[in-house]
Short mmCIF file of C-alpha atoms and ligand atoms in Angstrom, two decimals:
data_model
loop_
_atom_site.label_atom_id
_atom_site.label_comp_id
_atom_site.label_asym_id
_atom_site.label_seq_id
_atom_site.Cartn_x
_atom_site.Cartn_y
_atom_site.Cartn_z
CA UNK U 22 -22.12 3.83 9.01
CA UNK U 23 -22.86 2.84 5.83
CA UNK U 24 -23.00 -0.46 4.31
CA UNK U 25 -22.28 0.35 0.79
CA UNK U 26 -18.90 -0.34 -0.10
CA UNK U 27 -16.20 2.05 -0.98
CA UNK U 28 -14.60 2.42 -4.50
CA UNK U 29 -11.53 3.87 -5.54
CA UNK U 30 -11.23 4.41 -9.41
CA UNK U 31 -8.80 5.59 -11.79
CA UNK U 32 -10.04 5.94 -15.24
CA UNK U 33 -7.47 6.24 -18.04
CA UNK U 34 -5.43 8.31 -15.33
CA UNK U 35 -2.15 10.51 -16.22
CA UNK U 36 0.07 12.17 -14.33
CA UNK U 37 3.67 13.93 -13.77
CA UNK U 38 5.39 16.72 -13.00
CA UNK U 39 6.29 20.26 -14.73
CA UNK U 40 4.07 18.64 -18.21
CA UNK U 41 6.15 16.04 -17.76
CA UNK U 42 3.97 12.82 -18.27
CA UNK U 43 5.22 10.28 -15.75
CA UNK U 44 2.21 7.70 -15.57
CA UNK U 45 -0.07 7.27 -18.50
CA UNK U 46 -3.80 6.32 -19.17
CA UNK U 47 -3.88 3.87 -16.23
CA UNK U 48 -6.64 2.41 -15.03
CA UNK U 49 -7.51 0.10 -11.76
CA UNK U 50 -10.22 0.23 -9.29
CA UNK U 51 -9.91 -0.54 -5.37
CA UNK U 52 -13.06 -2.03 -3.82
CA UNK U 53 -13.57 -2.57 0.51
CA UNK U 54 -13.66 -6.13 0.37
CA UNK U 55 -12.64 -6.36 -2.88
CA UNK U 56 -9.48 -9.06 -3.84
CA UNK U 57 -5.81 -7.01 -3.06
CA UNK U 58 -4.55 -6.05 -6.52
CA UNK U 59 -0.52 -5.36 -6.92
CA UNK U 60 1.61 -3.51 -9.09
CA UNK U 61 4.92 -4.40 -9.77
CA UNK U 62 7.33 -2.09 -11.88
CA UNK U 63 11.16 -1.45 -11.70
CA UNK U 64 12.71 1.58 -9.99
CA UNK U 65 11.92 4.82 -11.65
CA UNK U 66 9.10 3.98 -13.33
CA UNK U 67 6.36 5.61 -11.59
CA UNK U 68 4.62 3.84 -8.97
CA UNK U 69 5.29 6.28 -6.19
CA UNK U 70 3.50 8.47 -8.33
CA UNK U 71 0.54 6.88 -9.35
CA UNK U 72 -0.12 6.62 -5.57
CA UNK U 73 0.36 10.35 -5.26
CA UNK U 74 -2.51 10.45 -8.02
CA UNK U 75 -4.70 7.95 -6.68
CA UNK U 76 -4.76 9.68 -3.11
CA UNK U 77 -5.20 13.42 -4.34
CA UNK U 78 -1.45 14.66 -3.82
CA UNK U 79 -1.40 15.27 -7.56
CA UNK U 80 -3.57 16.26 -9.92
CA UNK U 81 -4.27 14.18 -12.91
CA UNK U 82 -3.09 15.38 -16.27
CA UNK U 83 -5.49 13.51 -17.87
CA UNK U 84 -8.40 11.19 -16.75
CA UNK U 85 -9.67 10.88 -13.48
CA UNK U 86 -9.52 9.35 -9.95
CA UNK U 87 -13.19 8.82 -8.37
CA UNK U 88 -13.56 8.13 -4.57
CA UNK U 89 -17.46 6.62 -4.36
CA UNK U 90 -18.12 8.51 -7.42
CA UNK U 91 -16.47 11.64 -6.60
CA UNK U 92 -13.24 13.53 -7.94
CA UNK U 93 -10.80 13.19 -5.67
CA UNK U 94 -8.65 16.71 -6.11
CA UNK U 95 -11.80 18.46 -6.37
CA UNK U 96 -13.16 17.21 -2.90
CA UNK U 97 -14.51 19.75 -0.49
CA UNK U 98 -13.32 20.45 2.78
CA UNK U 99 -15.59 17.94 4.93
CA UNK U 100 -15.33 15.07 1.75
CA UNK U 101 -11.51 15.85 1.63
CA UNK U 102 -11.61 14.80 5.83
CA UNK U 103 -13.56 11.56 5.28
CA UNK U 104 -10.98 10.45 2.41
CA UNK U 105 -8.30 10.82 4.36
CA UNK U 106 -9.22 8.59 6.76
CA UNK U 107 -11.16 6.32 4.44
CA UNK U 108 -8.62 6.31 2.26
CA UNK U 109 -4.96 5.74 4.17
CA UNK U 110 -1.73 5.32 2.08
CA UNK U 111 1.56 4.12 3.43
CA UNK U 112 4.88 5.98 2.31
CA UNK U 113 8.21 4.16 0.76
CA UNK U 114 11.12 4.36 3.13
CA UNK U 115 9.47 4.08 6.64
CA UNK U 116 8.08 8.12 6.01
CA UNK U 117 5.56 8.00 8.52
CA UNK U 118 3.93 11.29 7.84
CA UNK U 119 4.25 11.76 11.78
CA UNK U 120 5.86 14.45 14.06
CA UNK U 121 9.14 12.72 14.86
CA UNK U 122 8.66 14.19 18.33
CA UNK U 123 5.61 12.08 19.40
CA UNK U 124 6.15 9.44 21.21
CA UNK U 125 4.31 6.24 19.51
CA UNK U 126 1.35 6.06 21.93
CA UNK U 127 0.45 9.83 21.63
CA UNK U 128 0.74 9.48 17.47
CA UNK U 129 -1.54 6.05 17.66
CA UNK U 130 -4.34 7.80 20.18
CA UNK U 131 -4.38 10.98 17.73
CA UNK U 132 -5.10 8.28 14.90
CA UNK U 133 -7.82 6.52 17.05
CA UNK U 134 -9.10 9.57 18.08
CA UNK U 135 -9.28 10.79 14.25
CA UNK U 136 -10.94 7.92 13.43
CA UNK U 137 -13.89 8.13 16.27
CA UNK U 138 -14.00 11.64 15.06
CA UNK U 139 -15.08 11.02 11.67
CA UNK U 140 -17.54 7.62 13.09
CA UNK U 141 -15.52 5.20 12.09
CA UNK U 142 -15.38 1.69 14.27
CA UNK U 143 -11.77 1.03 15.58
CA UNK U 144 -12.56 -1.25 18.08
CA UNK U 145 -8.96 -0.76 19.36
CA UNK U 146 -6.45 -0.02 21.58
CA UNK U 147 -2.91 1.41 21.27
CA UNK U 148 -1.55 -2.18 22.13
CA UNK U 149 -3.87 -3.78 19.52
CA UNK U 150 -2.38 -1.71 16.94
CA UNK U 151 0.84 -2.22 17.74
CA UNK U 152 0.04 -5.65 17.57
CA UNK U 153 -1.02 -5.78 14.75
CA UNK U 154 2.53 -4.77 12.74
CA UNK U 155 4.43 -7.38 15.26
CA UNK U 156 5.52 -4.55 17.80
CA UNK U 157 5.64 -4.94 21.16
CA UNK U 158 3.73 -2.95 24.13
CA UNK U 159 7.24 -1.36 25.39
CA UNK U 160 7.44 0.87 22.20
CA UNK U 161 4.83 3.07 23.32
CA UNK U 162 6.66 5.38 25.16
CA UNK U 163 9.63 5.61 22.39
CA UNK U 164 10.19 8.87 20.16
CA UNK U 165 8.86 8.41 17.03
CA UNK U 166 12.55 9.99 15.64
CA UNK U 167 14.69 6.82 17.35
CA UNK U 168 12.68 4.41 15.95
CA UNK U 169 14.49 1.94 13.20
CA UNK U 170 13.77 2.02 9.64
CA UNK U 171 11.86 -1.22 10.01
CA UNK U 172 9.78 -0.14 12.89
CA UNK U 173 9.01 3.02 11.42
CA UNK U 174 7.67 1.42 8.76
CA UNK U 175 5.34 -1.06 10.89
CA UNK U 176 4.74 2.23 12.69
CA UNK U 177 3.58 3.70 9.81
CA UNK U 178 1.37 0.86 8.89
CA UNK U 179 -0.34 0.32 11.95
CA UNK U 180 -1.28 4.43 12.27
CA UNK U 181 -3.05 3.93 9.01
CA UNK U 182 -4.76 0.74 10.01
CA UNK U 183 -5.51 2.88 13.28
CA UNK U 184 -8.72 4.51 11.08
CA UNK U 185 -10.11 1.54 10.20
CA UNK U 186 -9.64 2.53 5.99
CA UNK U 187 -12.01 1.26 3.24
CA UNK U 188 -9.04 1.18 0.97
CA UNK U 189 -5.39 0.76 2.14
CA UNK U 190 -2.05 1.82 -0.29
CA UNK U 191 1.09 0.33 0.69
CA UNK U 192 4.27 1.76 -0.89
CA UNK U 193 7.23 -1.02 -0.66
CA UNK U 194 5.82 -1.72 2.90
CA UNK U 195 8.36 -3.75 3.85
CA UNK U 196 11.88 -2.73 1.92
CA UNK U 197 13.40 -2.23 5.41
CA UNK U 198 12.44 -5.52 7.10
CA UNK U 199 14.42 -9.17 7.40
CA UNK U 200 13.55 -11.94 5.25
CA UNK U 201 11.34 -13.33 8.08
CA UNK U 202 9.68 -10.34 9.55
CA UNK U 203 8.61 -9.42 5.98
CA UNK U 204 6.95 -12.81 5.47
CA UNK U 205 4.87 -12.66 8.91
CA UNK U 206 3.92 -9.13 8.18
CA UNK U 207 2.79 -9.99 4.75
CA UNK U 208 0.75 -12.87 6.22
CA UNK U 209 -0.50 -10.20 8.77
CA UNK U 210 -1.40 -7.69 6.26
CA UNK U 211 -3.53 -10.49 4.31
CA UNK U 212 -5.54 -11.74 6.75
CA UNK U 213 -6.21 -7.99 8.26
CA UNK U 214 -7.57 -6.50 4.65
CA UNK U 215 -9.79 -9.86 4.48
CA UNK U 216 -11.18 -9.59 7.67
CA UNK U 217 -11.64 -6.10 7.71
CA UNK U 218 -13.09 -5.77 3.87
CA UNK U 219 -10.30 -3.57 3.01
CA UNK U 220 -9.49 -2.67 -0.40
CA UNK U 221 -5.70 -3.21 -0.96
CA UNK U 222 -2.84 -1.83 -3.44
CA UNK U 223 0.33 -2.94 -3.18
CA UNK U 224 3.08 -1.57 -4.70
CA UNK U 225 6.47 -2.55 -4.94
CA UNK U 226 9.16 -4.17 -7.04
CA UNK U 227 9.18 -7.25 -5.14
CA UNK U 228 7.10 -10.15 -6.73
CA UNK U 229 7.63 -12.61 -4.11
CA UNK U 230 5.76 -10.16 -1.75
CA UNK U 231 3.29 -9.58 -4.48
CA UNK U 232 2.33 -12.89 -5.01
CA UNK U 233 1.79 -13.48 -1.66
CA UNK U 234 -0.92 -11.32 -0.97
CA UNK U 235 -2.31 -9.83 -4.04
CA UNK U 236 -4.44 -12.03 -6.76
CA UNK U 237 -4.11 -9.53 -9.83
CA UNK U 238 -1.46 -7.68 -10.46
CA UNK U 239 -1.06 -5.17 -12.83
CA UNK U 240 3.16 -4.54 -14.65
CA UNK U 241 3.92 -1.08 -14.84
CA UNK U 242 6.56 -0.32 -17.28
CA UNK U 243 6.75 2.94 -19.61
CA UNK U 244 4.03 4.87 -17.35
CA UNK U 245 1.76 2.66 -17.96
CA UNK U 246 0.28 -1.14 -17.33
CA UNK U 247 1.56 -3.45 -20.13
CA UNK U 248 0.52 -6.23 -18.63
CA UNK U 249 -1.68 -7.95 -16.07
CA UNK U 250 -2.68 -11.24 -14.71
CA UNK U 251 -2.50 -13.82 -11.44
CA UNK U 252 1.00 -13.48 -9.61
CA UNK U 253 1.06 -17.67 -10.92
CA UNK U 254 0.37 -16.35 -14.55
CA UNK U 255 3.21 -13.35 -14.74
CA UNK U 256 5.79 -15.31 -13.02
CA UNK U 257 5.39 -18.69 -14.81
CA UNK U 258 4.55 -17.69 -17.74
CA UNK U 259 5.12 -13.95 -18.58
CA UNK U 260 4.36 -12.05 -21.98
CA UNK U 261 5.68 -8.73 -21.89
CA UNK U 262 9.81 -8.39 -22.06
CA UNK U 263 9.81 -6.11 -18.38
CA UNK U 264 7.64 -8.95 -16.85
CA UNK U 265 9.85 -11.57 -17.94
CA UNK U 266 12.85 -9.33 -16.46
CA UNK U 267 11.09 -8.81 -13.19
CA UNK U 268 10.39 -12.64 -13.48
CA UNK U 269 13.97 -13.73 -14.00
CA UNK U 270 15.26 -11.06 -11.72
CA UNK U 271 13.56 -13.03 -8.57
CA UNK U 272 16.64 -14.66 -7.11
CA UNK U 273 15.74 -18.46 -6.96
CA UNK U 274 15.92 -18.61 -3.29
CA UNK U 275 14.16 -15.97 -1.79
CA UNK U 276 11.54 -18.09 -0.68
CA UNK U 277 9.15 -17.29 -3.38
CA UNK U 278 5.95 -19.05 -2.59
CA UNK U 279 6.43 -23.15 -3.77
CA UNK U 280 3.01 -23.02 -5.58
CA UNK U 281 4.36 -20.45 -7.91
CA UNK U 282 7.66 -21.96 -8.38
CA UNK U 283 6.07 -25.22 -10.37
CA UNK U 284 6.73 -23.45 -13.78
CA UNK U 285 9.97 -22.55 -13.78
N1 ATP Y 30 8.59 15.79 -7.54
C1 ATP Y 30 9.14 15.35 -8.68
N2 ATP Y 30 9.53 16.19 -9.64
C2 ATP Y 30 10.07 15.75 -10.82
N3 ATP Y 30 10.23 14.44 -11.12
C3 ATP Y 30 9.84 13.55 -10.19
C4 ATP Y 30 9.28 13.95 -8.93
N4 ATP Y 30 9.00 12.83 -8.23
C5 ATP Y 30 9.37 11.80 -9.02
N5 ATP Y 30 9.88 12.23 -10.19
C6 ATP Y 30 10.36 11.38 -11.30
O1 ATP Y 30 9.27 10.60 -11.77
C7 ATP Y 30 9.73 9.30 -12.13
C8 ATP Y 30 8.93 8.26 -11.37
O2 ATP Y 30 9.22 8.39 -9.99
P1 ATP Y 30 8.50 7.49 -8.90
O3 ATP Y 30 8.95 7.96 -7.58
O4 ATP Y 30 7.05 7.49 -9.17
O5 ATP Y 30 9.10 6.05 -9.25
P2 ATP Y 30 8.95 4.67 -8.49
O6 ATP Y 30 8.48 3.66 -9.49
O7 ATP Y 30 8.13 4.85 -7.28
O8 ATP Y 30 10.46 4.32 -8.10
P3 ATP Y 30 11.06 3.52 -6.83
O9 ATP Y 30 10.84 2.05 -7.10
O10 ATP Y 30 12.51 3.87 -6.87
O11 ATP Y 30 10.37 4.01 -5.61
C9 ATP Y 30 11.21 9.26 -11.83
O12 ATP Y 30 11.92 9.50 -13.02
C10 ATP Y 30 11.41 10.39 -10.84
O13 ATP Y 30 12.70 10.94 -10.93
MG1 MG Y 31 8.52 4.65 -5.30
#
């Protein structure tokens, strides 16, 4: 395998649907190993589909998305394999992506078998990875259709993990979980991404979550990023009128990290 490390750039990126610009002249870039960037924006405003840009579901109306130099919707068929297991992305609303038939073991050893496939190290079993998202051994041999909301989404996670990505794109990973579940799997997913050099976006509309694990994050307001900084910076001390919204808007006592609270 190679030891160069994987990048995943936008470059003044646009996108939307029927010529209707959604997301405009955005630009980030996702490095394996790189710090976990975040972007935070309210409901509506196009974060779902900046994702479906950055991973190729979309095409760009304008600018580009680069995966190790190349153009991501113009990948060929072999390239277009190795990005989708390089490259994993995590739906909103515990979508797995999976056959609702499958029972969790047979979807986890068809991820781990994808993964040796294309050469990748997992170094894991289906018990590590469900581990790994803080579910136990005896959901193995459930339907993937009766899981919960919250352990689809942990489902969801850990079949991504299962590939061993360079670059990892959560979408509100954790909407459906309970206060404390969220903060353990938060912790979980920032220690995994460090040890295993992966390049993280986060995306959701929760800054608490954001700040916990991300160390720039980017405001996305109008289709496009008005402003970015340190979770510490936009939350104490926040310039732009949506960041100051999304700033007030964290309820006092949801446990947003004590560090970050100093300001206010
Ligand atoms: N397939 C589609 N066709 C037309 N419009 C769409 C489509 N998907 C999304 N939109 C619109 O694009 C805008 C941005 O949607 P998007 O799903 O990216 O928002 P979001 O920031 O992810 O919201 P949320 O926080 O609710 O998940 C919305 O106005 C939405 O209605
Ligand atoms: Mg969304």
């Amino acid at each position: 395998m190679s030891t160069q490390k994987s990048v995943l750039t936008a470059t003044n990126l646009s996108a939307g649907y029927g010529g209707t610009p959604v997301i405009r002249d955005v630009s980030l870039t996702l490095t394996g190993g790189g710090a976990p960037i975040g972007v935070i924006g309210q409901s509506g405003v196009g974060k779902t589909t900046l994702i479906h840009a950055l991973v190729g579901v979309l095409k760009p109306s304008g600018g580009r998305v680069t995966f190790n130099g190349r153009t991501v919707n113009k990948l060929a068929l072999g390239a277009k394999k190795n990005f989708g297991v390089s490259v994993r992305r995590v739906q909103q609303n515990g979508f797995t992506g999976l056959d609702s038939r499958l029972t969790v073991r047979k979807a986890l050893e068809a991820e781990l078998a994808k993964a040796r496939k294309a050469g990748r190290a997992t170094g894991g079993t289906v018990e590590d990875a469900l581990a790994t998202v803080l579910l136990e051994n005896r959901y193995e041999s459930r339907t993937i259709g009766t899981l919960s909301g919250g352990e689809k989404q942990r489902l969801a996670l850990a079949s991504a993990l299962a590939t061993r990505p360079d670059v990892l794109i959560l979408d509100e990973p954790t909407t459906a979980l309970d206060h404390t579940l969220r903060l353990e799997l938060g912790r979980r997913i920032s220690e995994i991404v460090a040890e295993q050099k992966i390049g993280l976006l986060l995306v959701s509309h929760d800054l608490e979550m954001i700040a916990r694990i991300c160390s720039t994050v980017h405001v996305l307001s109008d289709g496009t990023f008005v402003e970015t900084g340190t979770p510490e910076q936009l939350f104490n001390n926040p310039h732009h009128p949506v960041t100051r919204e999304i700033a007030i808007a964290m309820p006092k006592a949801s446990g947003m990290p004590e560090e970050l609270r100093s300001g206010r």
